[in-house]
Amino acid sequence: MLKVALHNLGCKVNAYETEAMAQKLEDAGYEIVPFNEKADVYIINTCSVTNMADRKSRQMLHKAKKMNEDAVVVAAGCYVQTATEKLLEDLSVDILIGNNKKKDIVEELQKYFDDNKYNKNVIDINATNEYEELELATVTEHTRAYIKIQDGCNQFCSYCIIPYARGRIRSREFDNIRQEVTELAKKGFKEIVLTGIHLSSYGNNENKLIDVVEMIAGIEGVERIRLGSLEPNIVTEDFAKRLSKVEKICPHFHLSMQSGCDNTLKRMNRHYTSDEYFEKCELLRKYFDNPAFTTDVIVGFPGETQEDYEISREFVKKVRFSELHVFKYSKRDGTVAAKMENQIPEPVKTERSEDLIKVGENLTMEYRRKFIGKKVSVLFEEIINVAGENYWVGHTKEYIRVIMKSDKDISGDIKNVSLIGFANECLNCKNIEKKGVGKEIMLATI
């Protein structure tokens, strides 16, 4: 039995596709082993979102060949799409598999073993309308399952290479989604997370995404539905109203923002203003009680003045996000932004990043503080040891991380609990963050 090791780089969509490839290989008789073990085949599902991601992809491909020079090394995914010619010259790589062709992983390996020669299966991703049907019979997480329902992007933001790596928007068939979720629910997965490269464009219509949500809500065994990253423009009165009527929906919205400054948004080729973004948040607040808003913010984008940064910083506080993911702008060759004038020096980007991270941390604590003394629903997932005692870890619908002591195995259980405060304060454990439990984690009791 041949051993295969897989390594994933990049987003949740990539992670989903890596797991799907692993299951196909296992079904075909391969043994799946950890990536740091000696294997006959190494598969790296690459990322190409930044120059750094490209470099990490190359490093992992070379590492694989060094671990076993006789192994077959497969490069798959986004970096393959953006750097095909360069990879054709890379002696560490034996097989290239582009996006939309990962479903053929078993066949491509068999071709290689039959012919013992270099294989390349890379299509013009920008010329296809086909959605690649990959699905999971199980997932590595014990309680929630990420389900990919969309691929591709038509936005062409000035900093982003993804439309060139993933192609145009394509959507998964409704019935295929139903089938996969039904099977996962039978296996005990209670939370379904819908994801895609540009989830908001599913079916080219905001109502199509709601249709999927409503369909999943009717599947027996599904207790929660969580949406992946959304574009603010999908939020209309009808969208918010229909979504609020789905009892199983999690009131946690990751609304893509990137900047709170209109000047910067325009240079980024984002298709909204800060005022429009804020209106969307308020619309969701109209239909949901204290929803959680999370987002990504890029600092140090080309041309971002100190005033632009401060405008963005103040806007972040105005929205009152429950969590921020802050990124320093990273130049990506092949994008419009990479050629823009007034590139920001790295020390300035670092200073702004550190400052905004602190703002985000304060907002996170402020949001969670509102839940102290309240009853919430928590899906418990795993057990950790804190200060010599075992605690179960879970998340509320708003994606607030919670720990609770229990002598019973409650993994996969959804329980109504009371939040009594922040764990590090309640337990008086100053080293709690070293246990993998940050200061924003809350303590619960039945």
Coordinates of C-alpha atoms in Angstrom, one line a residue:
M1 CA 0.0 0.0 0.0
L2 CA 1.5 3.3 -1.1
K3 CA 1.7 6.1 1.5
V4 CA 0.5 9.6 0.7
A5 CA 1.1 12.8 2.7
L6 CA -0.8 15.9 2.1
H7 CA -0.1 19.5 3.2
N8 CA -2.4 22.4 2.8
L9 CA -1.5 26.1 2.4
G10 CA -4.0 28.9 2.4
C11 CA -7.8 29.3 2.9
K12 CA -10.7 27.2 4.1
V13 CA -11.6 26.4 0.5
N14 CA -8.1 24.9 0.0
A15 CA -8.4 23.0 3.3
Y16 CA -11.8 21.5 2.1
E17 CA -10.2 20.5 -1.2
T18 CA -7.2 18.9 0.5
E19 CA -9.5 16.8 2.7
A20 CA -11.5 15.8 -0.4
M21 CA -8.4 14.7 -2.2
A22 CA -7.3 12.7 0.8
Q23 CA -10.6 10.9 0.9
K24 CA -10.4 10.1 -2.8
L25 CA -6.9 8.6 -2.3
E26 CA -7.9 6.6 0.7
D27 CA -10.9 5.2 -1.1
A28 CA -8.5 4.2 -3.9
G29 CA -6.4 2.2 -1.5
Y30 CA -3.7 4.7 -0.5
E31 CA -2.6 5.0 3.1
I32 CA -2.7 8.7 4.3
V33 CA 0.2 9.6 6.6
P34 CA 1.3 12.8 8.4
F35 CA 3.3 15.2 6.2
N36 CA 6.4 14.9 8.3
E37 CA 6.6 11.1 7.8
K38 CA 8.4 9.4 4.9
A39 CA 5.8 8.8 2.1
D40 CA 5.7 7.6 -1.5
V41 CA 3.7 10.6 -2.6
Y42 CA 3.6 14.1 -1.3
I43 CA 0.8 16.5 -2.3
I44 CA 1.0 20.2 -1.6
N45 CA -2.1 22.1 -2.1
T46 CA -0.5 25.5 -2.8
C47 CA -1.5 29.1 -2.2
S48 CA -0.7 32.2 -4.2
V49 CA -2.4 35.1 -2.5
T50 CA 0.8 36.9 -1.8
N51 CA 4.5 36.7 -2.9
M52 CA 5.1 35.2 0.6
A53 CA 2.5 32.5 -0.1
D54 CA 4.3 31.7 -3.4
R55 CA 7.6 31.3 -1.6
K56 CA 6.1 29.1 1.1
S57 CA 4.6 26.9 -1.6
R58 CA 8.0 26.5 -3.3
Q59 CA 9.6 25.7 0.1
M60 CA 7.1 23.0 0.9
L61 CA 7.6 21.4 -2.5
H62 CA 11.4 21.3 -2.0
K63 CA 11.0 20.1 1.5
A64 CA 8.9 17.1 0.3
K65 CA 11.6 16.1 -2.2
K66 CA 14.3 16.3 0.5
M67 CA 12.3 14.1 2.8
N68 CA 12.3 11.4 0.2
E69 CA 14.1 12.0 -3.1
D70 CA 12.4 8.9 -4.6
A71 CA 8.9 10.2 -3.8
V72 CA 6.4 11.6 -6.3
V73 CA 5.8 15.3 -5.5
V74 CA 2.5 16.8 -6.6
A75 CA 2.0 20.6 -6.8
A76 CA -1.7 21.4 -6.8
G77 CA -3.9 24.5 -6.7
C78 CA -3.5 28.3 -6.9
Y79 CA 0.3 28.6 -7.2
V80 CA 0.2 26.0 -10.0
Q81 CA -2.2 28.3 -11.9
T82 CA -0.2 31.4 -11.5
A83 CA 3.3 30.0 -12.0
T84 CA 2.9 27.0 -14.3
E85 CA 6.0 27.7 -16.5
K86 CA 8.2 28.3 -13.5
L87 CA 7.0 25.0 -11.9
L88 CA 7.7 23.1 -15.2
E89 CA 11.4 23.9 -14.6
D90 CA 11.3 22.9 -10.9
L91 CA 13.1 19.5 -10.6
S92 CA 11.4 18.9 -7.2
V93 CA 8.0 18.6 -8.8
D94 CA 6.7 15.5 -10.7
I95 CA 3.0 16.3 -11.3
L96 CA 1.2 19.6 -11.7
I97 CA -2.6 19.7 -11.0
G98 CA -4.3 23.0 -11.4
N99 CA -7.6 24.2 -9.9
N100 CA -10.7 22.5 -11.1
K101 CA -8.6 19.3 -11.6
K102 CA -8.0 18.2 -8.1
K103 CA -10.9 15.7 -8.5
D104 CA -8.6 13.8 -10.9
I105 CA -5.9 13.2 -8.3
V106 CA -6.2 9.4 -8.3
E107 CA -6.2 9.2 -12.1
E108 CA -3.2 11.6 -12.4
L109 CA -1.1 9.5 -10.0
Q110 CA -2.0 6.3 -11.9
K111 CA -0.9 7.9 -15.2
Y112 CA 2.4 8.8 -13.6
F113 CA 3.0 5.3 -12.3
D114 CA 2.0 3.8 -15.6
D115 CA 4.2 6.0 -17.8
N116 CA 6.8 7.1 -15.2
K117 CA 6.9 10.6 -16.7
Y118 CA 6.1 14.2 -15.8
N119 CA 2.4 14.9 -15.7
K120 CA 0.7 18.3 -16.2
N121 CA -3.1 18.8 -15.8
V122 CA -3.6 22.6 -15.8
I123 CA -6.5 24.2 -17.7
D124 CA -7.1 27.8 -18.6
I125 CA -9.1 28.5 -15.4
N126 CA -10.4 31.8 -16.7
A127 CA -12.2 30.0 -19.6
T128 CA -14.2 27.4 -17.7
N129 CA -17.7 27.6 -16.3
E130 CA -17.5 24.1 -14.8
Y131 CA -17.8 23.8 -11.0
E132 CA -15.4 21.1 -9.7
E133 CA -17.5 18.6 -7.8
L134 CA -15.6 17.6 -4.7
E135 CA -17.3 16.4 -1.6
L136 CA -16.5 15.0 1.9
A137 CA -17.9 12.0 3.6
T138 CA -16.3 13.1 6.8
V139 CA -14.2 16.0 8.1
T140 CA -11.3 16.3 10.5
E141 CA -13.2 18.5 12.9
H142 CA -15.5 16.7 15.3
T143 CA -18.4 19.1 15.5
R144 CA -18.5 21.4 12.5
A145 CA -18.1 20.9 8.8
Y146 CA -16.9 23.4 6.2
I147 CA -18.8 22.9 3.0
K148 CA -17.5 24.5 -0.3
I149 CA -20.4 25.6 -2.5
Q150 CA -18.8 28.2 -4.7
D151 CA -15.6 28.9 -6.6
G152 CA -14.0 31.8 -8.5
C153 CA -14.3 35.5 -8.3
N154 CA -15.2 38.4 -10.7
Q155 CA -14.2 41.3 -8.4
F156 CA -10.7 42.0 -9.6
C157 CA -9.6 44.0 -6.5
S158 CA -6.4 45.8 -7.3
Y159 CA -4.3 43.9 -4.7
C160 CA -5.7 40.4 -5.4
I161 CA -4.4 37.6 -7.7
I162 CA -7.2 35.2 -6.9
P163 CA -9.5 35.8 -9.9
Y164 CA -6.5 34.7 -12.1
A165 CA -5.8 31.7 -9.9
R166 CA -9.4 30.6 -9.4
G167 CA -11.2 31.8 -12.5
R168 CA -14.7 33.2 -12.9
I169 CA -17.5 32.6 -10.4
R170 CA -19.0 29.1 -10.5
S171 CA -21.6 27.6 -8.2
R172 CA -22.3 24.1 -6.9
E173 CA -25.5 22.3 -7.7
F174 CA -28.2 22.7 -5.1
D175 CA -28.9 18.9 -4.8
N176 CA -25.2 18.1 -4.4
I177 CA -25.0 20.4 -1.4
R178 CA -28.1 18.8 0.1
Q179 CA -26.7 15.3 -0.4
E180 CA -23.3 16.2 1.3
V181 CA -24.9 18.0 4.2
T182 CA -27.4 15.2 4.8
E183 CA -24.6 12.6 5.0
L184 CA -22.5 14.8 7.3
A185 CA -25.5 15.4 9.6
K186 CA -26.1 11.7 9.8
K187 CA -22.5 11.3 11.1
G188 CA -23.2 13.8 13.9
F189 CA -21.9 17.1 12.5
K190 CA -24.2 19.7 14.0
E191 CA -22.8 22.9 12.6
I192 CA -22.4 23.6 8.8
V193 CA -20.2 26.4 7.6
L194 CA -20.8 27.5 4.0
T195 CA -17.7 28.7 2.3
G196 CA -16.4 29.7 -1.1
I197 CA -13.9 31.9 -2.8
H198 CA -16.6 34.6 -3.2
L199 CA -19.5 33.1 -1.3
S200 CA -21.8 36.1 -2.0
S201 CA -21.9 35.4 -5.7
Y202 CA -23.4 31.9 -5.2
G203 CA -25.9 31.4 -8.1
N204 CA -25.3 35.0 -9.2
N205 CA -28.1 36.0 -7.0
E206 CA -28.4 36.9 -3.3
N207 CA -31.6 34.9 -3.1
K208 CA -29.8 31.7 -4.2
L209 CA -27.6 31.8 -1.1
I210 CA -30.6 32.2 1.1
D211 CA -32.3 29.3 -0.7
V212 CA -29.3 27.1 0.3
V213 CA -29.4 28.3 3.9
E214 CA -33.2 27.6 4.1
M215 CA -32.7 24.1 2.5
I216 CA -29.9 23.2 5.0
A217 CA -32.0 24.4 7.9
G218 CA -34.6 21.7 7.0
I219 CA -32.1 18.8 7.1
E220 CA -32.5 16.7 10.2
G221 CA -29.5 16.8 12.5
V222 CA -28.2 20.2 11.5
E223 CA -28.4 22.5 14.5
R224 CA -26.4 25.5 13.3
I225 CA -25.6 27.2 10.0
R226 CA -22.7 29.6 9.7
L227 CA -21.8 31.8 6.7
G228 CA -18.3 32.3 5.5
S229 CA -17.0 35.6 4.3
L230 CA -19.6 37.8 2.7
E231 CA -19.4 40.9 0.5
P232 CA -21.4 43.8 2.1
N233 CA -23.3 44.4 -1.1
I234 CA -25.2 41.2 -0.6
V235 CA -26.9 42.6 2.4
T236 CA -30.3 44.0 1.4
E237 CA -33.5 44.4 3.4
D238 CA -34.9 41.2 1.9
F239 CA -31.7 39.3 2.5
A240 CA -31.5 40.3 6.2
K241 CA -35.2 39.7 6.8
R242 CA -35.2 36.2 5.2
L243 CA -32.0 35.2 7.0
S244 CA -33.3 36.3 10.4
K245 CA -36.2 33.9 10.0
V246 CA -33.9 30.9 9.9
E247 CA -33.6 30.0 13.5
K248 CA -30.5 27.9 12.9
I249 CA -28.4 30.7 11.4
C250 CA -25.5 32.0 13.5
P251 CA -25.6 35.8 14.0
H252 CA -22.0 36.0 13.1
F253 CA -21.2 37.9 9.9
H254 CA -17.7 38.2 8.5
L255 CA -18.2 41.2 6.2
S256 CA -15.3 41.8 3.9
M257 CA -14.1 45.4 4.4
Q258 CA -10.3 45.8 3.8
S259 CA -10.3 49.5 4.7
G260 CA -12.6 52.1 6.3
C261 CA -11.3 54.9 4.2
D262 CA -13.1 55.7 0.9
N263 CA -9.8 56.9 -0.8
T264 CA -8.2 53.6 0.0
L265 CA -11.3 51.6 -1.0
K266 CA -11.3 53.3 -4.4
R267 CA -7.7 52.4 -5.0
M268 CA -8.4 48.9 -3.9
N269 CA -11.2 48.7 -6.5
R270 CA -13.7 47.7 -3.8
H271 CA -17.3 48.3 -4.8
Y272 CA -18.7 50.2 -1.9
T273 CA -18.1 53.2 0.3
S274 CA -17.6 53.2 4.1
D275 CA -21.0 54.8 4.5
E276 CA -22.6 52.0 2.5
Y277 CA -20.7 49.4 4.5
F278 CA -22.0 50.9 7.7
E279 CA -25.5 50.9 6.4
K280 CA -25.3 47.1 5.8
C281 CA -24.1 46.5 9.4
E282 CA -27.0 48.6 10.7
L283 CA -29.4 46.7 8.5
L284 CA -28.3 43.4 10.0
R285 CA -28.5 44.8 13.5
K286 CA -32.1 45.7 12.7
Y287 CA -33.0 42.1 12.3
F288 CA -30.5 40.4 14.7
D289 CA -30.0 41.0 18.4
N290 CA -26.4 42.1 19.0
P291 CA -24.8 40.2 16.0
A292 CA -21.1 39.6 15.8
F293 CA -19.3 41.4 13.0
T294 CA -15.8 40.3 12.1
T295 CA -13.7 41.6 9.2
D296 CA -10.2 41.8 7.5
V297 CA -8.4 45.1 7.4
I298 CA -5.3 45.8 5.3
V299 CA -3.0 48.6 6.5
G300 CA -0.3 50.2 4.5
F301 CA -1.9 49.9 1.2
P302 CA -0.1 51.9 -1.5
G303 CA -0.9 55.6 -1.2
E304 CA -2.4 55.2 2.3
T305 CA -1.6 58.4 4.1
Q306 CA -1.5 58.8 7.9
E307 CA -4.8 60.6 7.6
D308 CA -6.3 57.7 5.5
Y309 CA -5.2 55.3 8.2
E310 CA -6.7 57.3 11.0
I311 CA -10.0 57.5 9.1
S312 CA -10.0 53.7 8.7
R313 CA -9.1 53.3 12.4
E314 CA -12.0 55.5 13.5
F315 CA -14.4 53.7 11.2
V316 CA -13.4 50.3 12.7
K317 CA -14.4 51.7 16.1
K318 CA -17.7 53.1 14.7
V319 CA -18.8 49.7 13.4
R320 CA -17.9 48.1 16.7
F321 CA -16.5 44.8 15.3
S322 CA -16.4 41.8 17.6
E323 CA -13.0 40.8 16.1
L324 CA -10.5 42.2 13.6
H325 CA -8.0 40.3 11.4
V326 CA -5.3 42.9 10.6
F327 CA -2.9 42.4 7.7
K328 CA 0.0 44.5 6.5
Y329 CA -0.3 45.1 2.8
S330 CA 1.9 42.5 1.0
K331 CA 2.8 43.2 -2.6
R332 CA 1.6 40.5 -5.1
D333 CA 3.4 40.4 -8.4
G334 CA 0.9 40.5 -11.3
T335 CA -1.6 42.8 -9.6
V336 CA -2.4 46.4 -10.2
A337 CA -1.5 47.4 -6.7
A338 CA 2.0 46.0 -7.0
K339 CA 2.8 48.7 -9.6
M340 CA 1.1 51.6 -7.7
E341 CA 3.2 54.6 -6.6
N342 CA 3.7 55.5 -3.0
Q343 CA 4.4 52.1 -1.6
I344 CA 4.4 52.3 2.2
P345 CA 7.7 51.6 4.0
E346 CA 7.6 48.4 6.1
P347 CA 8.2 50.1 9.5
V348 CA 5.1 52.3 8.9
K349 CA 3.0 49.3 8.0
T350 CA 4.2 47.6 11.2
E351 CA 3.4 50.6 13.3
R352 CA -0.1 50.8 11.9
S353 CA -0.7 47.1 12.2
E354 CA 0.3 47.0 15.8
D355 CA -1.9 50.0 16.6
L356 CA -4.9 48.6 14.9
I357 CA -4.5 45.1 16.5
K358 CA -4.7 46.8 19.9
V359 CA -7.9 48.6 18.7
G360 CA -9.3 45.3 17.6
E361 CA -8.4 43.6 20.9
N362 CA -10.3 46.3 22.9
L363 CA -13.3 45.9 20.6
T364 CA -13.3 42.2 21.1
M365 CA -13.3 42.6 24.9
E366 CA -16.0 45.2 24.7
Y367 CA -18.3 43.0 22.7
R368 CA -17.8 39.9 24.9
R369 CA -18.3 41.9 28.1
K370 CA -22.0 42.4 27.0
F371 CA -22.6 38.7 27.4
I372 CA -21.5 38.4 31.0
G373 CA -24.4 37.1 33.1
K374 CA -26.4 36.0 30.0
K375 CA -27.5 32.6 28.9
V376 CA -26.0 31.4 25.6
S377 CA -26.0 28.3 23.4
V378 CA -22.5 26.7 23.1
L379 CA -21.4 23.9 20.9
F380 CA -18.6 22.1 22.7
E381 CA -15.7 20.7 20.7
E382 CA -12.6 19.6 22.6
I383 CA -11.0 19.3 26.0
I384 CA -8.0 21.3 27.3
N385 CA -6.1 21.5 30.5
V386 CA -6.0 24.8 32.4
A387 CA -4.2 25.2 35.7
G388 CA -4.2 21.5 36.2
E389 CA -7.9 20.9 35.5
N390 CA -9.8 19.8 32.4
Y391 CA -12.2 22.2 30.7
W392 CA -14.3 21.8 27.6
V393 CA -13.9 24.4 24.8
G394 CA -16.7 25.5 22.6
H395 CA -18.2 28.4 20.7
T396 CA -21.4 30.4 20.9
K397 CA -23.5 31.2 17.8
E398 CA -21.6 34.5 17.8
Y399 CA -18.3 32.6 17.7
I400 CA -17.3 33.6 21.2
R401 CA -14.9 31.0 22.5
V402 CA -16.0 29.6 25.9
I403 CA -14.6 27.1 28.4
M404 CA -16.5 25.1 30.9
K405 CA -15.7 22.4 33.5
S406 CA -17.5 19.1 33.1
D407 CA -16.8 15.6 34.3
K408 CA -18.8 14.2 31.3
D409 CA -17.7 14.0 27.7
I410 CA -19.7 16.8 26.1
S411 CA -17.9 16.9 22.8
G412 CA -20.4 17.6 20.1
D413 CA -23.1 18.6 22.6
I414 CA -24.9 21.9 22.4
K415 CA -25.7 23.3 25.9
N416 CA -27.4 26.4 27.2
V417 CA -24.9 27.9 29.7
S418 CA -24.4 31.1 31.6
L419 CA -21.3 33.2 30.9
I420 CA -19.8 34.4 34.2
G421 CA -16.9 36.4 33.0
F422 CA -13.5 36.2 31.3
A423 CA -11.7 32.9 32.1
N424 CA -8.3 34.4 33.0
E425 CA -10.0 36.7 35.6
C426 CA -12.4 34.1 37.0
L427 CA -9.8 31.4 37.4
N428 CA -7.1 33.9 38.5
C429 CA -4.7 32.1 36.2
K430 CA -2.1 34.5 34.8
N431 CA -0.6 31.8 32.6
I432 CA -4.0 31.0 30.9
E433 CA -2.8 32.4 27.6
K434 CA 0.1 29.9 27.5
K435 CA -2.5 27.1 27.6
G436 CA -3.9 28.3 24.3
V437 CA -6.7 30.2 26.0
G438 CA -6.5 33.9 25.2
K439 CA -7.6 36.7 27.5
E440 CA -10.8 37.1 25.5
I441 CA -12.0 33.6 26.3
M442 CA -15.0 33.4 28.6
L443 CA -15.9 31.0 31.4
A444 CA -19.3 29.3 31.4
T445 CA -21.3 27.3 33.9
I446 CA -24.5 25.4 33.6

